[in-house]
Tab-separated table of C-alpha atoms and ligand atoms in Angstrom:
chain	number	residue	atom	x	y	z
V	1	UNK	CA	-19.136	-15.982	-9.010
V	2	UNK	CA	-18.976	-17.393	-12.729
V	3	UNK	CA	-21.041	-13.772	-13.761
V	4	UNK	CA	-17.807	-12.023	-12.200
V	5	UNK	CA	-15.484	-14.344	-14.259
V	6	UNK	CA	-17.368	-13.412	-17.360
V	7	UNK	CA	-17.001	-9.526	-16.494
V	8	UNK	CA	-13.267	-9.891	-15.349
V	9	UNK	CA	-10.459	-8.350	-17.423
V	10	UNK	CA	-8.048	-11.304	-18.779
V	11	UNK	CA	-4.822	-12.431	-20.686
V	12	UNK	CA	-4.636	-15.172	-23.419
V	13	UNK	CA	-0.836	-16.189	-23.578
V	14	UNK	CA	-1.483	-19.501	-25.768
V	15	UNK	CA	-4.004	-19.556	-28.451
V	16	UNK	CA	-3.673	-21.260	-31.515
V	17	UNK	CA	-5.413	-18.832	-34.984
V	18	UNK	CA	-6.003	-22.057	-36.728
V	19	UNK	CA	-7.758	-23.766	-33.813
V	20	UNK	CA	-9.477	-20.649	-33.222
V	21	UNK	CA	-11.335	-20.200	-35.763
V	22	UNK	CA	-15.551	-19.419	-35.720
V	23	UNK	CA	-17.177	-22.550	-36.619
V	24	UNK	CA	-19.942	-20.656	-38.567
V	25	UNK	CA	-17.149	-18.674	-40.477
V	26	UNK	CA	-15.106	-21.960	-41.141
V	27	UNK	CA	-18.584	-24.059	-42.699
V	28	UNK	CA	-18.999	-20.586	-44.989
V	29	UNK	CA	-15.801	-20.567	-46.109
V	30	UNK	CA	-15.295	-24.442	-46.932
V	31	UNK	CA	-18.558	-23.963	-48.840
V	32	UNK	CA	-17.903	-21.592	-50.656
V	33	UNK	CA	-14.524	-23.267	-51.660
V	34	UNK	CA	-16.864	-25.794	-53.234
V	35	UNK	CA	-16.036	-28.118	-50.358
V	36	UNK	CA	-18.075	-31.316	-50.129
V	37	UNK	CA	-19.046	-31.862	-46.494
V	38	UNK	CA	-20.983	-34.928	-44.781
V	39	UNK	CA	-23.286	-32.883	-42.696
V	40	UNK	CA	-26.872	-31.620	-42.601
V	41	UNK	CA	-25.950	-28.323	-40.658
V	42	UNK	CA	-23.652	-26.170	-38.737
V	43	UNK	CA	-24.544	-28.314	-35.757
V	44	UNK	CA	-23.388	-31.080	-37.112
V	45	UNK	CA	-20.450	-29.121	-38.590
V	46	UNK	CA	-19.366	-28.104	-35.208
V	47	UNK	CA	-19.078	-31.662	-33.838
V	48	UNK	CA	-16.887	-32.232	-36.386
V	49	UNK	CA	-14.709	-29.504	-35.856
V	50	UNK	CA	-14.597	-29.510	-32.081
V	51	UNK	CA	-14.196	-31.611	-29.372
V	52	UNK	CA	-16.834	-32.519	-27.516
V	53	UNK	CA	-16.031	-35.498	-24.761
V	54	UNK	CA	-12.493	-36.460	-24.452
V	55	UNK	CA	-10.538	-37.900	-27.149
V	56	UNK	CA	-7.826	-40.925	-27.446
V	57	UNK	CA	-5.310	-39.116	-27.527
V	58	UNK	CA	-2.918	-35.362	-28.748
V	59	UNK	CA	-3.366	-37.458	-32.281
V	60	UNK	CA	-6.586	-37.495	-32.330
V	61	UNK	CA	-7.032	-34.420	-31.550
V	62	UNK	CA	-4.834	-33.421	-34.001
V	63	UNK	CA	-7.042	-34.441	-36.610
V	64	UNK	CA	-9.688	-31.922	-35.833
V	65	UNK	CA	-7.691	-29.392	-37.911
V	66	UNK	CA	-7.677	-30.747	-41.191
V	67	UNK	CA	-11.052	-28.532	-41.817
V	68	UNK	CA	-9.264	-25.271	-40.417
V	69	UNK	CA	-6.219	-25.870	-42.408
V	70	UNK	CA	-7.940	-25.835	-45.447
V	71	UNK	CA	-9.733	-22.116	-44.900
V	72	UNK	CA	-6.416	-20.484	-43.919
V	73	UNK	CA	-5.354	-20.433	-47.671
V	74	UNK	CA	-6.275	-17.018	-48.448
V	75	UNK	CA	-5.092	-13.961	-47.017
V	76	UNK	CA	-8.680	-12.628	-47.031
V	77	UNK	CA	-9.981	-15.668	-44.611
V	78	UNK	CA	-6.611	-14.973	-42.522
V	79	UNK	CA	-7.499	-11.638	-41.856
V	80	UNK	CA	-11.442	-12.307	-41.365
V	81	UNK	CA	-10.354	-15.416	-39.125
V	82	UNK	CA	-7.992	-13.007	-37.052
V	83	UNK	CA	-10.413	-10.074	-36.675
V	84	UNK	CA	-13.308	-12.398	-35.492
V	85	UNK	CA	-10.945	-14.081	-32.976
V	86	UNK	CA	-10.227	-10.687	-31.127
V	87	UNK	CA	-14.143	-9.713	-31.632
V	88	UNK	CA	-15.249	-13.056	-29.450
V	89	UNK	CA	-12.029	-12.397	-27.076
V	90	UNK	CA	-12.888	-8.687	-26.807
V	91	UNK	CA	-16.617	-9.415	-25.925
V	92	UNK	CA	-15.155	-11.846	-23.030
V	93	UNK	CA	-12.847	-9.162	-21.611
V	94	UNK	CA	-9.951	-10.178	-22.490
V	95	UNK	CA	-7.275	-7.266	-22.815
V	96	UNK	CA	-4.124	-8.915	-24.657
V	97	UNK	CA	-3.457	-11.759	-26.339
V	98	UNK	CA	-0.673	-13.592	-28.631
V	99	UNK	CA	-2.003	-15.513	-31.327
V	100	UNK	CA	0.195	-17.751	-32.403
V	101	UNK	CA	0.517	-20.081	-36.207
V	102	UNK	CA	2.743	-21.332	-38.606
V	103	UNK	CA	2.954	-19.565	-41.239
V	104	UNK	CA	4.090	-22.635	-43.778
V	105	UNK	CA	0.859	-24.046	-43.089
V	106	UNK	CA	-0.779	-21.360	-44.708
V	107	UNK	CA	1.262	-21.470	-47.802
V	108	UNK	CA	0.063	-24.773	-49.140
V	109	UNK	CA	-1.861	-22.818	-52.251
V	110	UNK	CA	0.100	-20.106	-53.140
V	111	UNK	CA	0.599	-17.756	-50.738
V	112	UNK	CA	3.441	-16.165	-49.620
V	113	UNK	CA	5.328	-15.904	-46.070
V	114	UNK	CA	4.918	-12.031	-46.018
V	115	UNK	CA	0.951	-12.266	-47.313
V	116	UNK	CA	0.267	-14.960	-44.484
V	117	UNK	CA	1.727	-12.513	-41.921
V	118	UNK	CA	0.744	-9.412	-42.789
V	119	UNK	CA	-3.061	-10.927	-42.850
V	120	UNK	CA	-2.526	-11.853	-39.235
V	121	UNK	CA	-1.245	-8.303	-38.392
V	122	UNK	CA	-3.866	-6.690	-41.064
V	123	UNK	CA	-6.886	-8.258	-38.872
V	124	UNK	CA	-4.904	-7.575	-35.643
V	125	UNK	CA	-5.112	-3.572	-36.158
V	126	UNK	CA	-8.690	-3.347	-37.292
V	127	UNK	CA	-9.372	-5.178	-34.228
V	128	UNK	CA	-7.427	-2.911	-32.123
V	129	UNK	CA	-9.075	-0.227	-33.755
V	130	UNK	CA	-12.778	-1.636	-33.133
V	131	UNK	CA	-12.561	-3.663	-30.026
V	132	UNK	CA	-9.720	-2.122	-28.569
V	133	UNK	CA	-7.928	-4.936	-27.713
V	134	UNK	CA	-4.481	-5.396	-27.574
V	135	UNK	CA	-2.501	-8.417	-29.189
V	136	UNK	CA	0.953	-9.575	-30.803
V	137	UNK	CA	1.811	-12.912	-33.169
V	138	UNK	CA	3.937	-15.439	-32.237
V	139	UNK	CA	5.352	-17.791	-35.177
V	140	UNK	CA	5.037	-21.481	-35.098
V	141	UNK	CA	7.322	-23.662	-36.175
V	142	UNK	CA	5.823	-26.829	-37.089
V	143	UNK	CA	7.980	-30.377	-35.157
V	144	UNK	CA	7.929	-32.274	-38.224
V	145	UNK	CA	9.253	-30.142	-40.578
V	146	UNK	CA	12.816	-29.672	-41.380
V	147	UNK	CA	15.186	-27.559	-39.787
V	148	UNK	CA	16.315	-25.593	-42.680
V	149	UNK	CA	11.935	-24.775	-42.768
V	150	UNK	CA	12.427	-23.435	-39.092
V	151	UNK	CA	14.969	-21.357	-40.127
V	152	UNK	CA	13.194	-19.719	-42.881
V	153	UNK	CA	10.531	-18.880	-40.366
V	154	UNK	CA	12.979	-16.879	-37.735
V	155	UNK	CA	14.757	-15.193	-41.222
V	156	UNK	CA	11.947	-14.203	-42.798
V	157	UNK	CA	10.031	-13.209	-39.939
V	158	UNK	CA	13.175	-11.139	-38.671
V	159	UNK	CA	11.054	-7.818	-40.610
V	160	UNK	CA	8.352	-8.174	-38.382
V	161	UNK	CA	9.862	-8.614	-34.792
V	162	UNK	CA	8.519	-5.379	-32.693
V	163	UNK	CA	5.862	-4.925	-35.347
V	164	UNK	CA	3.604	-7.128	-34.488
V	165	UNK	CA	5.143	-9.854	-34.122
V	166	UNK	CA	6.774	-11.228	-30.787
V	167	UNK	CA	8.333	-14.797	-30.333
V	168	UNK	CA	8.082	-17.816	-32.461
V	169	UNK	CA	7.179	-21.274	-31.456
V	170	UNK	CA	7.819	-24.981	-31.693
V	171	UNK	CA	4.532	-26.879	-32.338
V	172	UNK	CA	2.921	-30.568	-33.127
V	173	UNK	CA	4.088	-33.908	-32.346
V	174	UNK	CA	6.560	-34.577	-29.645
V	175	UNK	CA	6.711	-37.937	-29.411
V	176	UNK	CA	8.266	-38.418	-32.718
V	177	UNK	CA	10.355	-34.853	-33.295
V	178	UNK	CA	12.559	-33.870	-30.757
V	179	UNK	CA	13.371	-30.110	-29.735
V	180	UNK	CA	17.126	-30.647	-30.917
V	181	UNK	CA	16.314	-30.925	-34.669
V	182	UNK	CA	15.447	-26.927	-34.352
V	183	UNK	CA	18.332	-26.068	-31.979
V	184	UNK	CA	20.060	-24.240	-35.479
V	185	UNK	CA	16.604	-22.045	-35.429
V	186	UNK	CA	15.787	-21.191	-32.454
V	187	UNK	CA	19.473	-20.353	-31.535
V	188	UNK	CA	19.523	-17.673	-34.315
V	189	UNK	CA	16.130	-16.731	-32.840
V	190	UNK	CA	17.824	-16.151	-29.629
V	191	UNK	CA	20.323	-14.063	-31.279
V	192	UNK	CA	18.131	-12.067	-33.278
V	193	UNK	CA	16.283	-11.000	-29.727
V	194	UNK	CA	13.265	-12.966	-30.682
V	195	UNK	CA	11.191	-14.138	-27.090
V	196	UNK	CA	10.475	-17.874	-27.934
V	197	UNK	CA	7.906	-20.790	-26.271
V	198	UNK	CA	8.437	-24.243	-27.138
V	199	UNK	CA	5.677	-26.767	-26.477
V	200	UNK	CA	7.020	-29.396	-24.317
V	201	UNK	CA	5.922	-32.131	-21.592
V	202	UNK	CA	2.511	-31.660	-23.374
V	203	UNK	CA	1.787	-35.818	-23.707
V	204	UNK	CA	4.132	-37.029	-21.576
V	205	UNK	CA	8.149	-36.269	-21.974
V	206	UNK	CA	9.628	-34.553	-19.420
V	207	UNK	CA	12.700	-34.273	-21.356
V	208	UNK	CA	11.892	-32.391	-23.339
V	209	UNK	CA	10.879	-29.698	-21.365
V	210	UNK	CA	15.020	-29.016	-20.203
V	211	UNK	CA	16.266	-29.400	-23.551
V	212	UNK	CA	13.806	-26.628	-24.698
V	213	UNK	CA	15.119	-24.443	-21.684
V	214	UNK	CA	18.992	-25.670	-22.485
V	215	UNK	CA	18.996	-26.088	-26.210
V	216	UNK	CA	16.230	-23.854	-27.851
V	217	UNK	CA	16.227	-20.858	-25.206
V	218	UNK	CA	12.602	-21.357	-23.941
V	219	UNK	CA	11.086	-18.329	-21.832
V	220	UNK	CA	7.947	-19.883	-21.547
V	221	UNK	CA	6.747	-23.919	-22.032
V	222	UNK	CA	3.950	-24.622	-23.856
V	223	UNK	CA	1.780	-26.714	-21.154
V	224	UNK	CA	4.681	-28.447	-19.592
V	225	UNK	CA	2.791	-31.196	-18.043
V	226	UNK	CA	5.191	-33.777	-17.896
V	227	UNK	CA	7.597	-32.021	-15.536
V	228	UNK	CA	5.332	-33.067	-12.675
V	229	UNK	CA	7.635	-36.456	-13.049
V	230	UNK	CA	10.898	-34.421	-12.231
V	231	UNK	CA	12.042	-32.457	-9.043
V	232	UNK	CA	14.924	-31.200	-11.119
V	233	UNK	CA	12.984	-30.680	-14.020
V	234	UNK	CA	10.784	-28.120	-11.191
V	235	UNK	CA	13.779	-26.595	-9.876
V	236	UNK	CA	14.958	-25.520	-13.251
V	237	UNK	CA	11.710	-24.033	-14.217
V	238	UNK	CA	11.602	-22.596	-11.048
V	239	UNK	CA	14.964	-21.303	-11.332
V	240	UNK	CA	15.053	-19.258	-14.402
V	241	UNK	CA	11.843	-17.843	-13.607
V	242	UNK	CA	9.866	-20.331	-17.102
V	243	UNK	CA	6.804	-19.624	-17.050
V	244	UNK	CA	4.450	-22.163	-17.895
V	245	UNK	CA	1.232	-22.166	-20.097
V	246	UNK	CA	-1.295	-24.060	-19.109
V	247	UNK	CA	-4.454	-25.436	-20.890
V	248	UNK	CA	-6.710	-27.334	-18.804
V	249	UNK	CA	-9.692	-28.297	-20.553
V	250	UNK	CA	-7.574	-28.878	-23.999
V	251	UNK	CA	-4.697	-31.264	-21.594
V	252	UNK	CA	-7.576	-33.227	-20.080
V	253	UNK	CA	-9.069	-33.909	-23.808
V	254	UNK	CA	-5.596	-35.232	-24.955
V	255	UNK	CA	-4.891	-36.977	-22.343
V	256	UNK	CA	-1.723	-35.202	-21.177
V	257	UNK	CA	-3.528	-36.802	-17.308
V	258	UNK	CA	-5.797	-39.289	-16.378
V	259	UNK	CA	-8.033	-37.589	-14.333
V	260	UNK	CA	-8.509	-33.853	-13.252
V	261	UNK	CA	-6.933	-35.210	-9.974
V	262	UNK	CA	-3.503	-35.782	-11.416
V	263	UNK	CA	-3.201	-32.193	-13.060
V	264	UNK	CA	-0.280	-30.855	-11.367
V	265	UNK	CA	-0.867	-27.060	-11.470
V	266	UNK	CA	-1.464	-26.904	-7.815
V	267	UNK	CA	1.883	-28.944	-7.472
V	268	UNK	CA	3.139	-26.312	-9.618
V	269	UNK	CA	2.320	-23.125	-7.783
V	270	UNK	CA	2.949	-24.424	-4.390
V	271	UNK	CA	6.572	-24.877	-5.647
V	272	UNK	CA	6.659	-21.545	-7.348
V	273	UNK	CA	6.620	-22.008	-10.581
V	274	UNK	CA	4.710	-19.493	-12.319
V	275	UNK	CA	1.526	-20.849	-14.258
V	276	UNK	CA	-0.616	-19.609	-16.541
V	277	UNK	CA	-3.901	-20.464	-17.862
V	278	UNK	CA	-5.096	-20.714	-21.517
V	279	UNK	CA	-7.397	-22.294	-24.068
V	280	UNK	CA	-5.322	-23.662	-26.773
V	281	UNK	CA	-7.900	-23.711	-29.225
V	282	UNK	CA	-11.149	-22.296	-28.319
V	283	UNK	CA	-12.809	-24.265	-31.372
V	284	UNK	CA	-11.546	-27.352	-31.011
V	285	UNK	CA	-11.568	-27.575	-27.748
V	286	UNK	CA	-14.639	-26.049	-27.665
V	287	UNK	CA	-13.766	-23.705	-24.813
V	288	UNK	CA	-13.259	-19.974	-23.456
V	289	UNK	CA	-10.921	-18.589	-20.853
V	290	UNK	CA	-14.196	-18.230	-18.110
V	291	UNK	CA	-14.627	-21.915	-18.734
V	292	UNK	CA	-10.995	-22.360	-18.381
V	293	UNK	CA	-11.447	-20.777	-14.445
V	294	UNK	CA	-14.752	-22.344	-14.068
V	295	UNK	CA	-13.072	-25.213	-14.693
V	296	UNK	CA	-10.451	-24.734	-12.087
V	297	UNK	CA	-12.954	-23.289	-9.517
V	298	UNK	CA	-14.965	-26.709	-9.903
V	299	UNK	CA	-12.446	-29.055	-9.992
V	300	UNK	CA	-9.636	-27.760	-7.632
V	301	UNK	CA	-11.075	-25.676	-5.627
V	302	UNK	CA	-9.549	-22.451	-7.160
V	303	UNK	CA	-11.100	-19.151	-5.632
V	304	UNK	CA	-11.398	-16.095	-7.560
V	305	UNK	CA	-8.382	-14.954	-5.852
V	306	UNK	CA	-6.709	-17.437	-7.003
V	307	UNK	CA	-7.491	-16.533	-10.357
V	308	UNK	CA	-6.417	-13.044	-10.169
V	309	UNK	CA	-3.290	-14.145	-8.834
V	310	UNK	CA	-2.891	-16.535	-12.442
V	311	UNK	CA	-4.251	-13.401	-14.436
V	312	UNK	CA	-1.222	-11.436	-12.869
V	313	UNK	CA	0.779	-14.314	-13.819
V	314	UNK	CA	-0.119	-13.775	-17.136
V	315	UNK	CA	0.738	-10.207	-17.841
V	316	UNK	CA	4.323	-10.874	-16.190
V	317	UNK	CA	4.730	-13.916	-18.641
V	318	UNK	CA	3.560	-11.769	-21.709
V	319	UNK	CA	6.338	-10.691	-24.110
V	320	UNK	CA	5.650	-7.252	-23.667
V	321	UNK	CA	8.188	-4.345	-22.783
V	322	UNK	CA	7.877	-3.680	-18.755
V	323	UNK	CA	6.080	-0.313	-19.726
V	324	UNK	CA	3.294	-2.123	-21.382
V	325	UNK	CA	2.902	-4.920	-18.811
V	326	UNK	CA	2.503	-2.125	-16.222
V	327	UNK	CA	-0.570	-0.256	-18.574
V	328	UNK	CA	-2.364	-3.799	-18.654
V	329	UNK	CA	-1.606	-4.048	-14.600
V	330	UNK	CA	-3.102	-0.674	-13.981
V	331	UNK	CA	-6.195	-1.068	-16.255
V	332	UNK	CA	-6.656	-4.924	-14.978
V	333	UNK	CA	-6.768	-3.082	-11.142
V	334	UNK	CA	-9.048	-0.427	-11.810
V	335	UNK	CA	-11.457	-3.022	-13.305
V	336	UNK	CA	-10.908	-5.456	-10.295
V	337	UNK	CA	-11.791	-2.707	-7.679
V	338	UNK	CA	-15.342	-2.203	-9.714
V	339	UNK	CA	-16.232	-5.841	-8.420
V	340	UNK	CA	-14.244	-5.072	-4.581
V	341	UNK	CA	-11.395	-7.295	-6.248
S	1	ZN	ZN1	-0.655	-25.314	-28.313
């Protein structure tokens, strides 16, 4: 069964370019930037960068990009960073993806909005090209900066919207940054006919999860955890049809549950809502999308069934014109029938 989930065709709604990024490529760049690092190797390296047992907490894992952060300065690494993403997700199968970042991370030394996207979308088309897989950006804007910074990202993104670039996104801590701060950006968003995602009920506040809905326009929640605490909270996701996306291995390491028993997403689709599954950050949290189902099919039982059924999930949840959703259907079937799926 786990050979099948390595051969079957898949869809990567929430991945994070930053937390993404090849641990071998990251310890060549750093170097090369003159970087001083405490290790002996790339083993060591990647235990810094990743992961490994559970952490305290969405803080701590937080942490584990300050090394990322600093390679994602140059519109070279972007593109390199991007390109080698889609390689590894092209060699798993997978057929479409979103990447998502923030651009005003990336502009710490210099660069400019338009060279930190166009990088993103550079590396996206000679992947495309190669690997022949299919993918779209989706902008982050980052909790804890200002509002007047979110808007900057929706109007100077505006130029890219159908070209590459899909939604944007409201990322980083929760606990401390409510969704309301953004509601000036993410309601011109709306208006401009951007799709958006916020991250909400990650660590723990289900409240958040209806004001993204109510006040920022949410189509899909990023993990949406907490709303497990909230009939209503269900019913309105249910409702309007939110999809939720879901990251197991990444919500066990921050402790968004205590145990693999408490993870609601069976909860979830036995009340309708529609899940989805991702990895977050395949670096970090040291993780694929066949671990992601393995994960499932270990755990909670999940049958490969199942799994198709969240794979279909995903390309209805994908901000993708209905024409395109249906290509990705019909190429995702033909594969299926090879295995008698
Ligand atoms: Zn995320």
């Amino acid at each position: 069964m786990k050979e099948i989930l390595k051969k079957i065709p898949k869809i990567e709604l929430h991945c994070h370019l930053d937390g993404s990024i090849r641990p071998e490529t990251m310890y060549e760049l750093l170097l090369k930037e003159g970087e001083k690092l405490e290790v002996k190797d790339i083993k060591e390296f990647e235990k810094l960068v990743s992961v490994r047992e559970e952490c305290d907490s969405l803080k701590e894992y937080l942490k584990k990009f300050s090394y990322p952060l600093k390679v994602v300065q140059r519109g070279e690494n972007i593109e390199r960073i991007t390109y080698e993403l889609l390689e590894d997700l092209s060699k798993q199968n997978v057929k479409y993806v979103e990447i998502r970042f923030a651009p005003f991370l990336s502009m710490e030394k210099g660069l400019s909005f338009d060279e930190v996207v166009s990088s993103v979308l550079k590396g996206m088309d000679r992947a495309k090209e190669e690997f022949n897989i299919l993918s779209n950006a989706i902008l982050i804007c980052m909790r804890y900066d200002s509002g007047e910074n979110s808007l900057k990202v929706v109007e100077y993104g505006e130029k890219y919207l159908g070209k590459g670039v899909v939604a944007v996104d409201l990322a980083g801590n929760e606990h401390d940054f409510p969704p309301e701060i953004h509601k000036e950006a993410f309601q011109l968003a709306y208006e401009k006919g951007y799709n958006i995602t916020i991250h909400a009920g990650e660590t723990g506040i289900v409240e958040n999860i209806p004001k993204s809905v109510e006040l920022l326009h949410a189509k899909r929640i990023g993990h949406g955890i907490a709303a497990i605490k909230d009939p209503k909270v269900m019913e309105l996701l249910k409702e309007k049809n939110i999809f939720l996306e879901m990251c197991p291995i990444s919500n066990l390491q921050t402790k968004s549950v205590d145990s693999i028993e408490d993870y609601p997403i069976r909860t979830y689709l036995e009340e309708g809502i529609g899940v989805t599954i991702n990895t977050d950050n395949t670096t970090v949290s040291n993780t694929t999308l066949d671990k992601e189902y393995e994960f499932l099919m270990d755990n909670l039982g999940f049958s490969i069934e199942d799994i198709i059924k969240l794979i279909d999930n995903s390309v209805e949840a994908a901000f993708l014109p209905q024409s395109e959703k249906e290509y990705l259907r019909k190429i995702i079937k033909e594969e299926l029938s090879i295995y008698k799926l």
